[in-house]
């Protein structure tokens, strides 16, 4: 098998995926002469969900391009805000991102979440079936071909995770419209309708309620509402900043 040497330069935003030796500009890379550029990039450790334009000798090429000897390849990061065509923007999160899922739901973002580990094949299948963007820190999961769309979650800290997702996708935010437990939509409810979920103090102190149309869970402005309100205001500010920077 004849080898083919190309030169690859990976965008700084993607350096965490590649060995340190490949973070200093264009570096030589041997290929087998038949693999696509997409396969070559993945072999370096970069999920294609994180790749924007692939530029070969100054011209943009698809991931199906088969590199030829001597070509110079620039791997760019996804442009932000990233537009996901073909369906309303909605997400699917794996078992490790429960806090992020609840925060997105609090902001009114359609967010499915698996609280148990159902396995990569099942997650990828659900992503495709429901046309949801798969959010995960599992690079292997993001490489599965059956995914409808996906994105790597770069941080382990929920606050930074949320900022990253809002900045990358700029979803429409509709706070207080979704159930943080199941993602169902909320509707206004009377005290009588949710009375079986209220303790004595709550029943005496509150008169305005909402209820999930899917699981029936009741919501009201309890003791922690001010903290949640402050979180929502910060998140709305993040979303505005992300849209401005992207534009």
Coordinates of N, CA and C in Angstrom, one line a residue:
X1 N 0.9 -1.2 0.0 CA 0.0 0.0 0.0 C 0.9 1.2 0.0
X2 N 0.7 2.1 -0.9 CA 1.5 3.3 -1.0 C 1.0 4.4 0.0
X3 N 1.9 5.0 0.7 CA 1.5 6.0 1.6 C 1.4 7.4 1.0
X4 N 0.7 8.3 1.6 CA 0.5 9.6 1.1 C 0.7 10.6 2.2
X5 N 1.6 11.5 2.1 CA 1.9 12.5 3.1 C 1.2 13.8 2.8
X6 N 0.5 14.3 3.8 CA -0.2 15.6 3.7 C 0.3 16.4 4.9
X7 N -0.1 17.7 4.9 CA 0.2 18.5 6.0 C -1.1 19.0 6.6
X8 N -1.3 18.9 7.9 CA -2.6 19.2 8.5 C -2.4 20.3 9.6
X9 N -3.2 21.3 9.6 CA -3.2 22.3 10.6 C -4.6 22.4 11.3
X10 N -4.6 22.1 12.6 CA -5.8 22.0 13.3 C -6.1 23.4 14.1
X11 N -7.3 23.9 14.0 CA -7.6 25.1 14.6 C -7.4 25.1 16.1
X12 N -7.0 26.2 16.7 CA -6.7 26.2 18.2 C -7.8 25.7 19.0
X13 N -9.1 26.0 18.6 CA -10.2 25.5 19.4 C -10.3 24.0 19.5
X14 N -9.7 23.3 18.6 CA -9.7 21.9 18.5 C -8.5 21.2 19.1
X15 N -7.6 22.0 19.6 CA -6.3 21.4 20.1 C -6.4 20.4 21.2
X16 N -7.5 20.5 22.0 CA -7.6 19.5 23.1 C -7.9 18.1 22.6
X17 N -8.3 18.0 21.3 CA -8.5 16.6 20.8 C -7.3 16.0 20.2
X18 N -6.3 16.7 19.9 CA -5.1 16.2 19.2 C -3.9 16.1 20.1
X19 N -2.9 15.3 19.8 CA -1.7 15.2 20.6 C -0.9 16.6 20.6
X20 N -0.2 16.8 21.6 CA 0.5 18.1 21.7 C 1.4 18.4 20.5
X21 N 2.0 17.4 19.9 CA 2.9 17.6 18.8 C 2.1 18.1 17.5
X22 N 0.8 18.1 17.5 CA 0.1 18.6 16.4 C -0.6 19.9 16.7
X23 N -0.2 20.6 17.7 CA -0.8 21.9 18.0 C 0.1 23.1 17.6
X24 N 1.2 22.8 16.9 CA 2.1 23.9 16.5 C 2.1 24.1 15.0
X25 N 0.9 24.6 14.4 CA 0.8 24.8 13.0 C 0.7 23.5 12.2
X26 N 1.0 23.6 10.9 CA 0.9 22.5 10.0 C 1.9 21.4 10.3
X27 N 1.5 20.2 10.5 CA 2.4 19.1 10.7 C 2.2 18.0 9.7
X28 N 3.2 17.2 9.3 CA 3.0 16.2 8.3 C 2.2 15.0 8.9
X29 N 1.5 14.4 8.0 CA 0.7 13.2 8.4 C 0.6 12.2 7.3
X30 N 1.0 11.0 7.6 CA 0.9 9.9 6.6 C -0.5 9.3 6.5
X31 N -1.0 9.2 5.3 CA -2.3 8.5 5.1 C -2.2 7.4 4.2
X32 N -3.3 6.6 4.0 CA -3.2 5.4 3.2 C -3.5 5.6 1.7
X33 N -3.9 6.9 1.4 CA -4.2 7.2 0.0 C -5.6 6.9 -0.5
X34 N -6.4 6.2 0.4 CA -7.7 5.9 0.0 C -8.8 6.4 1.0
X35 N -8.4 6.6 2.2 CA -9.3 7.1 3.3 C -9.8 8.5 3.0
X36 N -11.0 8.8 3.3 CA -11.5 10.2 3.2 C -10.9 11.1 4.2
X37 N -11.0 12.4 3.9 CA -10.5 13.4 4.8 C -11.2 13.3 6.2
X38 N -12.5 13.0 6.1 CA -13.3 12.9 7.4 C -12.7 11.8 8.2
X39 N -12.4 10.7 7.6 CA -11.8 9.5 8.4 C -10.4 9.9 8.9
X40 N -9.6 10.6 8.1 CA -8.3 11.1 8.6 C -8.4 12.0 9.8
X41 N -9.3 12.9 9.7 CA -9.5 13.9 10.9 C -10.0 13.1 12.1
X42 N -10.9 12.2 12.0 CA -11.3 11.4 13.1 C -10.2 10.6 13.7
X43 N -9.3 10.1 12.9 CA -8.2 9.3 13.3 C -7.2 10.1 14.2
X44 N -7.3 11.4 14.0 CA -6.5 12.3 14.9 C -7.1 12.5 16.2
X45 N -8.4 12.1 16.4 CA -9.1 12.3 17.6 C -10.1 13.4 17.6
X46 N -10.3 14.1 16.5 CA -11.3 15.2 16.4 C -12.6 14.7 16.0
X47 N -13.7 14.8 16.8 CA -15.0 14.4 16.3 C -15.5 15.3 15.2
X48 N -16.1 14.8 14.2 CA -16.5 15.6 13.0 C -17.6 16.6 13.4
X49 N -18.3 16.3 14.6 CA -19.3 17.3 15.0 C -18.7 18.6 15.4
X50 N -17.4 18.6 15.6 CA -16.7 19.9 16.0 C -16.0 20.6 14.9
X51 N -16.1 20.0 13.7 CA -15.3 20.5 12.6 C -16.2 21.4 11.7
X52 N -15.7 22.5 11.4 CA -16.4 23.4 10.5 C -15.9 23.2 9.0
X53 N -15.3 24.2 8.5 CA -14.8 24.1 7.1 C -13.5 23.3 7.1
X54 N -13.3 22.5 6.0 CA -12.1 21.8 5.7 C -11.5 22.4 4.5
X55 N -10.4 23.1 4.6 CA -9.8 23.8 3.5 C -8.5 23.2 3.0
X56 N -8.5 22.7 1.8 CA -7.3 22.1 1.2 C -6.7 23.0 0.1
X57 N -5.5 23.4 0.3 CA -4.8 24.2 -0.6 C -5.6 25.5 -1.0
X58 N -6.3 26.0 0.0 CA -7.1 27.3 -0.2 C -8.5 27.1 -0.7
X59 N -9.0 25.9 -0.9 CA -10.4 25.7 -1.3 C -11.1 24.7 -0.3
X60 N -12.3 25.0 -0.1 CA -13.1 24.2 0.8 C -13.5 22.9 0.2
X61 N -13.4 21.8 0.9 CA -13.7 20.5 0.4 C -14.7 19.8 1.4
X62 N -15.4 18.8 0.9 CA -16.3 18.0 1.8 C -15.5 17.0 2.6
X63 N -16.1 16.4 3.6 CA -15.4 15.4 4.4 C -15.1 14.1 3.6
X64 N -15.8 14.0 2.4 CA -15.6 12.8 1.5 C -14.4 13.0 0.7
X65 N -13.7 14.1 0.7 CA -12.5 14.3 -0.1 C -11.4 13.3 0.3
X66 N -10.8 12.7 -0.7 CA -9.6 11.8 -0.5 C -8.4 12.6 -0.7
X67 N -7.6 12.9 0.4 CA -6.4 13.7 0.2 C -5.3 13.1 -0.7
X68 N -4.7 14.0 -1.4 CA -3.6 13.5 -2.3 C -2.2 14.0 -1.7
X69 N -1.2 13.4 -2.2 CA 0.2 13.7 -1.6 C 0.5 15.1 -1.8
X70 N 1.0 15.7 -0.7 CA 1.5 17.1 -0.7 C 0.4 18.1 -0.4
X71 N -0.9 17.7 -0.2 CA -1.9 18.7 0.0 C -1.7 19.3 1.5
X72 N -2.1 20.5 1.6 CA -2.2 21.2 2.9 C -3.6 21.3 3.3
X73 N -3.9 20.8 4.5 CA -5.3 20.8 5.0 C -5.4 21.7 6.3
X74 N -6.4 22.6 6.3 CA -6.7 23.4 7.5 C -8.0 22.9 8.0
X75 N -8.0 22.5 9.3 CA -9.2 22.0 9.9 C -9.8 23.1 10.8
X76 N -10.9 23.7 10.4 CA -11.4 24.8 11.2 C -12.5 24.3 12.1
X77 N -12.8 25.1 13.2 CA -13.8 24.8 14.1 C -15.2 25.2 13.6
X78 N -16.2 24.6 14.2 CA -17.6 25.0 13.8 C -17.8 26.5 14.0
X79 N -18.4 27.1 13.1 CA -18.8 28.5 13.2 C -19.9 28.7 14.2
X80 N -19.8 29.7 15.0 CA -20.8 30.0 16.0 C -21.5 31.3 15.7
X81 N -22.8 31.5 15.9 CA -23.7 30.4 16.3 C -23.9 29.4 15.2
X82 N -24.0 28.1 15.6 CA -24.1 27.0 14.6 C -25.6 26.8 14.3
X83 N -25.9 26.8 13.1 CA -27.3 26.6 12.6 C -27.5 25.1 12.3
X84 N -28.5 24.5 12.9 CA -28.8 23.1 12.6 C -30.1 23.0 11.7
X85 N -29.9 22.7 10.5 CA -31.1 22.7 9.5 C -31.9 21.5 9.7
X86 N -33.2 21.6 9.3 CA -34.0 20.4 9.1 C -35.0 20.1 10.2
X87 N -34.9 20.8 11.3 CA -35.9 20.5 12.4 C -35.8 21.6 13.4
X88 N -36.9 21.8 14.2 CA -36.7 22.7 15.4 C -35.5 22.3 16.2
X89 N -34.8 23.3 16.8 CA -33.6 23.0 17.6 C -34.1 22.4 18.9
X90 N -33.6 21.2 19.1 CA -33.9 20.5 20.4 C -32.7 19.6 20.7
X91 N -32.6 19.2 21.9 CA -31.4 18.5 22.4 C -31.7 17.2 23.0
X92 N -30.7 16.3 23.0 CA -30.7 15.0 23.8 C -29.4 15.0 24.5
X93 N -29.5 14.8 25.9 CA -28.3 14.7 26.7 C -28.1 13.4 27.3
X94 N -26.8 12.9 27.5 CA -26.6 11.6 28.0 C -26.6 11.7 29.5
X95 N -26.4 10.5 30.2 CA -26.6 10.4 31.6 C -25.7 11.3 32.5
X96 N -24.6 11.8 31.9 CA -23.7 12.5 32.7 C -24.0 14.0 32.7
X97 N -25.1 14.5 32.1 CA -25.3 15.9 31.9 C -26.7 16.3 32.5
X98 N -27.0 15.7 33.6 CA -28.3 15.9 34.3 C -28.5 17.4 34.7
X99 N -27.5 18.0 35.3 CA -27.6 19.4 35.7 C -27.8 20.3 34.6
X100 N -27.1 20.1 33.5 CA -27.2 20.9 32.3 C -28.6 20.7 31.7
X101 N -29.2 19.5 31.7 CA -30.5 19.3 31.2 C -31.6 20.0 32.0
X102 N -31.5 20.0 33.3 CA -32.4 20.8 34.1 C -32.4 22.3 33.9
X103 N -31.1 22.8 33.7 CA -31.0 24.2 33.5 C -31.5 24.6 32.1
X104 N -31.3 23.8 31.1 CA -31.9 24.1 29.8 C -33.4 24.1 29.8
X105 N -33.9 23.1 30.5 CA -35.4 23.0 30.6 C -36.0 24.2 31.4
X106 N -35.3 24.7 32.4 CA -35.7 25.8 33.2 C -35.8 27.1 32.2
X107 N -34.9 27.1 31.2 CA -34.9 28.2 30.3 C -35.9 28.0 29.1
X108 N -36.6 26.9 29.2 CA -37.6 26.6 28.1 C -37.1 26.0 26.9
X109 N -35.9 25.4 26.9 CA -35.3 24.7 25.8 C -35.7 23.2 25.8
X110 N -36.2 22.8 24.6 CA -36.6 21.4 24.5 C -35.5 20.4 24.7
X111 N -35.4 19.8 25.8 CA -34.2 19.0 26.2 C -34.6 17.6 26.7
X112 N -34.3 16.6 25.9 CA -34.5 15.2 26.4 C -33.3 14.8 27.1
X113 N -33.5 13.9 28.1 CA -32.3 13.5 29.0 C -32.5 12.0 29.4
X114 N -31.5 11.3 29.3 CA -31.5 9.9 29.8 C -30.9 9.8 31.1
X115 N -31.7 9.5 32.2 CA -31.1 9.4 33.5 C -30.4 8.1 33.8
X116 N -30.5 7.2 32.9 CA -29.8 5.9 33.1 C -29.0 5.7 31.8
X117 N -27.9 4.9 31.9 CA -27.0 4.7 30.8 C -27.7 3.6 29.8
X118 N -28.3 4.1 28.8 CA -29.0 3.2 27.8 C -28.0 2.7 26.7
X119 N -26.8 3.2 26.7 CA -25.8 2.8 25.7 C -25.8 3.7 24.5
X120 N -24.6 3.8 23.9 CA -24.4 4.7 22.7 C -25.3 4.4 21.6
X121 N -25.5 3.1 21.2 CA -26.4 2.8 20.0 C -27.8 3.3 20.2
X122 N -28.4 3.2 21.4 CA -29.7 3.6 21.7 C -29.8 5.1 21.7
X123 N -28.8 5.8 22.2 CA -28.8 7.3 22.2 C -28.7 7.8 20.8
X124 N -27.8 7.2 20.0 CA -27.7 7.7 18.6 C -29.0 7.5 17.8
X125 N -29.6 6.3 18.1 CA -30.9 6.0 17.4 C -32.0 7.0 17.8
X126 N -32.0 7.4 19.1 CA -33.0 8.3 19.5 C -32.8 9.7 18.9
X127 N -31.5 10.1 18.9 CA -31.1 11.4 18.2 C -31.6 11.4 16.8
X128 N -31.5 10.3 16.1 CA -31.9 10.3 14.7 C -33.5 10.3 14.6
X129 N -34.1 9.5 15.4 CA -35.5 9.3 15.4 C -36.3 10.6 15.7
X130 N -35.8 11.4 16.7 CA -36.4 12.6 17.2 C -35.8 13.9 16.6
X131 N -34.7 13.7 15.8 CA -34.0 14.8 15.2 C -33.6 15.8 16.3
X132 N -32.8 15.2 17.3 CA -32.3 16.0 18.4 C -30.8 16.1 18.3
X133 N -30.2 17.2 18.7 CA -28.7 17.4 18.7 C -28.2 16.6 20.0
X134 N -27.4 15.7 19.8 CA -26.8 14.9 20.9 C -25.7 15.7 21.5
X135 N -25.9 16.0 22.8 CA -24.8 16.7 23.6 C -24.1 15.7 24.5
X136 N -22.8 15.6 24.4 CA -22.1 14.6 25.2 C -20.6 15.0 25.3
X137 N -20.0 14.4 26.3 CA -18.5 14.5 26.4 C -17.9 13.2 26.0
X138 N -18.7 12.3 25.5 CA -18.2 11.0 25.0 C -17.9 11.1 23.5
X139 N -16.6 11.1 23.2 CA -16.2 11.2 21.8 C -16.6 10.1 20.9
X140 N -16.6 8.9 21.5 CA -17.0 7.7 20.8 C -18.5 7.8 20.4
X141 N -19.3 8.3 21.2 CA -20.7 8.4 20.9 C -20.9 9.4 19.8
X142 N -20.2 10.5 19.8 CA -20.3 11.6 18.8 C -19.8 11.1 17.4
X143 N -19.0 10.0 17.4 CA -18.5 9.5 16.1 C -19.5 8.5 15.5
X144 N -20.6 8.2 16.1 CA -21.6 7.2 15.6 C -22.3 7.8 14.4
X145 N -22.3 7.1 13.3 CA -22.8 7.6 12.0 C -24.3 7.8 12.0
X146 N -25.1 7.1 12.9 CA -26.5 7.2 12.9 C -27.0 8.5 13.6
X147 N -26.1 9.2 14.3 CA -26.5 10.5 14.9 C -27.1 11.4 13.9
X148 N -28.2 12.1 14.3 CA -28.7 13.1 13.5 C -27.8 14.4 13.5
X149 N -27.4 14.8 14.7 CA -26.5 15.9 14.8 C -25.9 15.7 16.2
X150 N -24.7 16.3 16.5 CA -24.1 16.2 17.8 C -23.2 17.4 18.1
X151 N -22.8 17.5 19.4 CA -21.9 18.5 19.8 C -21.2 18.0 21.1
X152 N -19.9 18.3 21.1 CA -19.1 17.9 22.3 C -19.3 19.0 23.4
X153 N -19.5 18.6 24.6 CA -19.6 19.5 25.7 C -18.2 19.6 26.3
X154 N -17.6 20.8 26.3 CA -16.2 21.0 26.5 C -15.8 21.1 28.0
X155 N -16.7 21.5 28.8 CA -16.4 21.7 30.3 C -17.1 20.6 31.1
X156 N -16.6 20.4 32.3 CA -17.2 19.6 33.3 C -18.1 20.4 34.3
X157 N -18.0 21.7 34.2 CA -18.7 22.6 35.1 C -20.1 23.0 34.5
X158 N -21.2 22.8 35.2 CA -22.5 23.1 34.6 C -22.7 24.5 34.1
X159 N -22.1 25.5 34.8 CA -22.3 26.9 34.4 C -21.6 27.1 33.1
X160 N -20.4 26.6 32.9 CA -19.6 26.7 31.7 C -20.2 25.9 30.6
X161 N -20.8 24.8 30.9 CA -21.5 23.9 29.9 C -22.7 24.7 29.3
X162 N -23.4 25.4 30.2 CA -24.6 26.1 29.7 C -24.2 27.3 28.8
X163 N -23.1 28.0 29.3 CA -22.6 29.1 28.5 C -22.2 28.7 27.1
X164 N -21.5 27.5 27.1 CA -21.0 26.9 25.8 C -22.2 26.6 24.9
X165 N -23.2 25.9 25.4 CA -24.4 25.5 24.6 C -25.1 26.7 24.1
X166 N -25.4 27.7 24.9 CA -26.1 28.9 24.5 C -25.3 29.7 23.5
X167 N -24.0 29.8 23.7 CA -23.2 30.5 22.7 C -23.0 29.8 21.4
X168 N -23.0 28.5 21.4 CA -22.8 27.7 20.2 C -24.1 27.6 19.3
X169 N -25.3 27.4 20.0 CA -26.5 27.2 19.2 C -27.5 28.3 19.3
X170 N -27.3 29.3 20.2 CA -28.2 30.4 20.4 C -29.7 30.0 20.3
X171 N -30.1 29.0 21.2 CA -31.5 28.6 21.1 C -32.5 29.7 21.6
X172 N -33.7 29.6 21.2 CA -34.7 30.6 21.7 C -35.0 30.2 23.2
X173 N -35.0 31.2 24.1 CA -35.2 30.9 25.5 C -36.6 31.4 25.9
X174 N -37.3 30.4 26.5 CA -38.6 30.7 27.0 C -38.7 30.2 28.5
X175 N -38.1 31.0 29.4 CA -38.1 30.5 30.8 C -39.4 30.2 31.4
X176 N -39.4 29.3 32.3 CA -40.6 28.9 33.1 C -41.7 28.3 32.2
X177 N -41.4 27.7 31.1 CA -42.4 27.0 30.3 C -42.3 25.5 30.2
X178 N -41.2 25.0 30.8 CA -41.0 23.5 30.7 C -40.8 22.9 32.1
X179 N -41.2 21.7 32.2 CA -41.0 20.9 33.5 C -39.5 20.5 33.6
X180 N -38.9 20.8 34.7 CA -37.5 20.5 34.8 C -37.3 19.0 35.1
X181 N -38.3 18.3 35.4 CA -38.3 16.9 35.7 C -38.4 16.0 34.5
X182 N -39.3 16.4 33.6 CA -39.6 15.5 32.4 C -39.6 16.2 31.1
X183 N -39.4 17.6 31.0 CA -39.4 18.3 29.8 C -40.7 18.7 29.2
X184 N -41.8 18.3 29.9 CA -43.1 18.6 29.4 C -43.4 20.1 29.5
X185 N -44.4 20.5 28.8 CA -44.8 21.9 28.8 C -45.7 22.2 30.0
X186 N -45.5 23.4 30.6 CA -46.3 23.8 31.8 C -47.5 24.6 31.4
X187 N -48.6 24.6 32.2 CA -49.8 25.4 32.0 C -50.1 25.9 33.4
X188 N -50.9 27.0 33.4 CA -51.4 27.6 34.6 C -52.3 26.6 35.3
X189 N -52.3 26.6 36.6 CA -53.2 25.6 37.3 C -53.8 26.3 38.6
X190 N -54.9 25.9 39.0 CA -55.5 26.4 40.2 C -55.0 25.6 41.4
X191 N -55.1 26.2 42.6 CA -54.7 25.5 43.8 C -55.4 24.2 44.0
X192 N -56.6 24.2 43.6 CA -57.4 22.9 43.8 C -56.9 21.8 42.9
X193 N -56.4 22.2 41.7 CA -55.9 21.1 40.8 C -54.6 20.5 41.3
X194 N -53.8 21.2 42.1 CA -52.5 20.7 42.6 C -52.5 20.4 44.1
X195 N -53.7 20.5 44.7 CA -53.8 20.4 46.2 C -53.1 19.2 46.7
X196 N -53.2 18.1 46.0 CA -52.6 16.8 46.6 C -51.1 16.9 46.7
X197 N -50.4 17.9 46.0 CA -49.0 18.0 46.0 C -48.5 19.1 47.0
X198 N -49.4 19.7 47.7 CA -49.1 20.9 48.6 C -49.1 20.5 50.0
X199 N -48.1 21.0 50.7 CA -48.1 20.8 52.2 C -48.8 22.0 52.8
X200 N -49.1 22.0 54.1 CA -49.9 23.0 54.7 C -49.4 24.4 54.5
X201 N -48.1 24.6 54.7 CA -47.5 26.0 54.6 C -47.6 26.5 53.2
X202 N -47.4 25.6 52.2 CA -47.4 26.0 50.8 C -48.9 26.4 50.5
X203 N -49.8 25.6 51.0 CA -51.2 25.9 50.6 C -51.7 27.2 51.2
X204 N -51.1 27.6 52.4 CA -51.6 28.8 53.0 C -50.9 30.0 52.3
X205 N -49.6 29.8 51.8 CA -48.8 31.0 51.5 C -48.8 31.3 50.0
X206 N -49.3 30.4 49.1 CA -49.2 30.6 47.7 C -50.5 30.4 47.0
X207 N -50.7 31.2 45.9 CA -52.0 31.1 45.2 C -51.8 30.9 43.7
X208 N -50.6 31.1 43.2 CA -50.3 31.0 41.8 C -49.5 29.8 41.5
X209 N -50.0 28.9 40.6 CA -49.4 27.6 40.4 C -49.3 27.3 38.9
X210 N -48.4 26.4 38.5 CA -48.3 25.9 37.2 C -48.2 24.4 37.3
X211 N -48.6 23.7 36.3 CA -48.5 22.2 36.3 C -48.1 21.6 35.0
X212 N -47.2 20.6 35.1 CA -46.7 20.0 33.9 C -47.9 19.2 33.2
X213 N -48.0 19.4 31.9 CA -49.1 18.8 31.1 C -48.7 17.3 30.8
X214 N -47.5 16.9 31.1 CA -47.1 15.5 30.8 C -47.1 14.7 32.1
X215 N -46.3 15.1 33.1 CA -46.2 14.3 34.4 C -47.1 14.8 35.5
X216 N -47.6 16.0 35.4 CA -48.5 16.5 36.4 C -47.8 17.2 37.6
X217 N -46.5 17.3 37.6 CA -45.8 18.0 38.7 C -46.3 19.4 38.8
X218 N -46.4 19.9 40.0 CA -46.8 21.3 40.3 C -45.6 22.2 40.6
X219 N -45.8 23.4 40.2 CA -44.7 24.4 40.4 C -45.3 25.7 41.0
X220 N -44.5 26.4 41.9 CA -44.9 27.7 42.4 C -43.7 28.4 42.8
X221 N -43.8 29.7 43.1 CA -42.7 30.6 43.4 C -42.3 30.4 44.9
X222 N -41.5 29.3 45.1 CA -41.2 29.0 46.5 C -40.0 29.8 47.0
X223 N -39.4 29.2 48.1 CA -38.3 29.9 48.8 C -37.1 30.2 48.0
X224 N -36.9 29.3 47.0 CA -35.6 29.5 46.1 C -35.9 30.2 44.8
X225 N -37.1 30.8 44.7 CA -37.4 31.4 43.4 C -36.5 32.6 43.1
X226 N -36.1 33.4 44.1 CA -35.2 34.5 43.8 C -33.9 34.0 43.2
X227 N -33.3 32.9 43.7 CA -32.1 32.4 43.1 C -32.3 31.9 41.7
X228 N -33.4 31.3 41.5 CA -33.7 30.8 40.1 C -34.0 32.0 39.2
X229 N -34.6 33.0 39.7 CA -34.8 34.2 38.8 C -33.5 34.8 38.4
X230 N -32.6 34.9 39.4 CA -31.2 35.4 39.1 C -30.5 34.6 38.1
X231 N -30.6 33.3 38.2 CA -30.0 32.4 37.2 C -30.6 32.6 35.8
X232 N -31.9 32.7 35.7 CA -32.5 33.0 34.4 C -32.0 34.3 33.8
X233 N -31.9 35.3 34.6 CA -31.5 36.6 34.1 C -30.1 36.5 33.6
X234 N -29.2 35.8 34.3 CA -27.8 35.6 33.8 C -27.8 34.8 32.5
X235 N -28.6 33.8 32.4 CA -28.7 33.0 31.2 C -29.2 33.8 30.0
X236 N -30.2 34.6 30.3 CA -30.7 35.4 29.2 C -29.6 36.4 28.7
X237 N -28.8 36.9 29.6 CA -27.7 37.7 29.2 C -26.7 37.0 28.4
X238 N -26.4 35.7 28.8 CA -25.5 34.9 28.0 C -26.0 34.7 26.6
X239 N -27.3 34.4 26.5 CA -27.8 34.2 25.2 C -27.8 35.4 24.3
X240 N -28.0 36.6 24.9 CA -27.9 37.8 24.1 C -26.5 38.1 23.7
X241 N -25.5 37.9 24.6 CA -24.1 38.1 24.2 C -23.7 37.1 23.1
X242 N -24.1 35.9 23.2 CA -23.7 34.9 22.2 C -24.3 35.3 20.8
X243 N -25.5 35.8 20.8 CA -26.2 36.2 19.5 C -25.4 37.4 18.9
X244 N -25.1 38.3 19.8 CA -24.4 39.5 19.3 C -23.0 39.2 18.7
X245 N -22.3 38.3 19.5 CA -20.9 37.9 19.0 C -21.0 37.1 17.7
X246 N -22.0 36.3 17.6 CA -22.2 35.5 16.4 C -22.6 36.3 15.2
X247 N -23.3 37.4 15.4 CA -23.8 38.2 14.3 C -22.6 39.2 13.9

